[in-house]
Amino acid sequence: MGARRKIAVLGGDGIGPSVIEEARKLLEVYRDKAGLPLDLWELDLGADRFLRDGTTFPKEIQVAIQLECSAVLLGALGDPRVPNLEHARDILFGMRFGFDLYANIRPVRALHDRLVPLKGRSARDVDFVVFRENTEGIYVGMGGQFKRGTPDEVAINEDLNTRKGVERIIRAAFEWAKTRGKTKVTMADKSNAMRHAHELWLRVFHEVATQYPGIEARHLYVDALCLMLVQDPSQFQVIVTNNLFGDIVTDLGAAFQGGLGMAASANVHASATPERGKVPLFEPVHGSAPPLAGKDIANPFAALLTAGMLLGHLGWPAEEARIERWVTKAIEEEACTVDVGGKLGTRAASAWVRERIAAEL
Ligand SMILES: NC(=O)c1ccc[n+]([C@@H]2O[C@H](COP(=O)([O-])OP(=O)(O)OC[C@H]3O[C@@H](n4cnc5c(N)ncnc54)[C@H](O)[C@@H]3O)[C@@H](O)[C@H]2O)c1
């Protein structure tokens, strides 16, 4: 089984702790029944902790994760009691930027026809992955406000794109396609309107594509991509795009797979050999959904599928497939939460999947 793998587990806010609790129980089954060498380290961070003692993301925790952990499993951050999201920014950006997790990988796969809202389309038509650039773009927080609160107010957010940053995410998308036998990579930008930054994306995309002759490289403006995704998602296999467009396109993708309760993601520093300190972060795509918190109604499947991505990344791809197979079965049997057509609560839907996996191990 190899060396022990320490996983930092952070439920976060709102529904985060309840869905991550279910993902944790599933990982414990793998540890206790299948003997996977997993050590789970619960972190007390999030809005409650921030409101209690002002802690957001201490440096010593960041360093300990970087020195000791193989992965982080995170629920979601965001709480109405912290309106400026100070804690969420420190924790999330502390990991995304601090660990240089430049590739946000979001599989968009529908597990059942019932979940696909597109007329005339079935689950078979929805199977692509989005590579969202995760450390640059308009989300870096560069900019400012001038003459705030006056009629002459000016507000600026800079869109930062570096050659290195653009090239590595595009290359990661091609590499992913190559290693999985995919034949199409689509890059989406807005180079017709954003002539400086996105001309860089377009030029680098064509350059990198020449190194992958077996893969069809297609360029689309992001508005056209959205239109085509709704018309026929089956034409896409791998989509690579910047931070802002990736954020939007992946929520559109989540709608094709049954909503945010079904969407998993990984944030990684994709490189041929593991790099010290670049600890991958796995999180369901959804936020903290405060209105659902504490009611046992949030869909736990995004969190279970995310735990599956974590196991796949750590070298157990058969277990990632097993989790997806049992979540699919649960959807088929309507052993799921109301958002995806079932009647079960968070804990019962999760237990349905976990018990069947446990029985197989
Ligand atoms: N990575 C993160 O931690 C992250 C991501 C997105 C939003 N947020 C934060 O979460 C908070 C709420 O944001 P929001 O409402 O825009 O997004 P959200 O994802 O929390 O909710 C959007 C919609 O999806 C539904 N939903 C989400 N997860 C679900 C689940 N597991 N089961 C069933 N339904 C689910 C919600 O009920 C809501 O209708 C905000 O503070 C926001 O900043 C955090």
XYZ file of N, CA, C and O in Angstrom, residues 10 24 69 90 151 178 180 194 201 206 248 276 296 349 356:
60
model
N -11.082 19.921 5.982
C -11.589 21.226 6.438
C -13.023 21.376 5.939
O -13.245 21.580 4.744
N -15.568 12.276 4.651
C -14.596 11.751 5.619
C -14.962 10.321 6.026
O -14.111 9.440 6.090
N 1.288 16.918 4.393
C 0.066 16.382 3.781
C 0.239 16.028 2.303
O 1.010 16.657 1.579
N -8.549 34.351 2.936
C -7.241 33.929 3.466
C -7.031 32.423 3.295
O -5.951 31.972 2.913
N -20.023 60.664 -7.206
C -20.525 60.439 -8.580
C -19.391 60.193 -9.582
O -19.621 59.671 -10.668
N -3.972 13.787 -23.605
C -3.075 12.764 -24.166
C -3.055 11.509 -23.299
O -3.194 10.387 -23.802
N -5.234 10.374 -21.362
C -6.534 9.684 -21.258
C -7.119 9.331 -22.617
O -8.298 8.967 -22.719
N -10.637 41.361 -26.088
C -9.548 41.594 -25.126
C -8.249 41.324 -25.872
O -7.611 40.281 -25.709
N -3.208 34.258 -25.035
C -3.812 32.930 -24.893
C -3.873 32.224 -26.253
O -3.508 31.050 -26.369
N -1.988 27.942 -29.870
C -1.562 27.384 -31.165
C -0.140 26.822 -31.084
O 0.152 25.772 -31.650
N -17.410 30.615 -14.768
C -18.771 30.680 -15.320
C -19.118 29.407 -16.096
O -20.176 28.790 -15.890
N 7.287 19.332 -3.875
C 7.103 19.551 -2.439
C 6.362 20.862 -2.179
O 6.673 21.899 -2.772
N -29.959 18.834 6.945
C -29.809 17.477 6.413
C -30.472 17.344 5.034
O -31.072 16.324 4.723
N -28.522 9.480 2.207
C -28.060 9.281 0.824
C -26.595 8.855 0.826
O -26.175 7.941 0.095
N -22.739 0.297 0.607
C -22.546 -0.607 -0.537
C -21.078 -0.709 -0.933
O -20.593 -1.775 -1.311
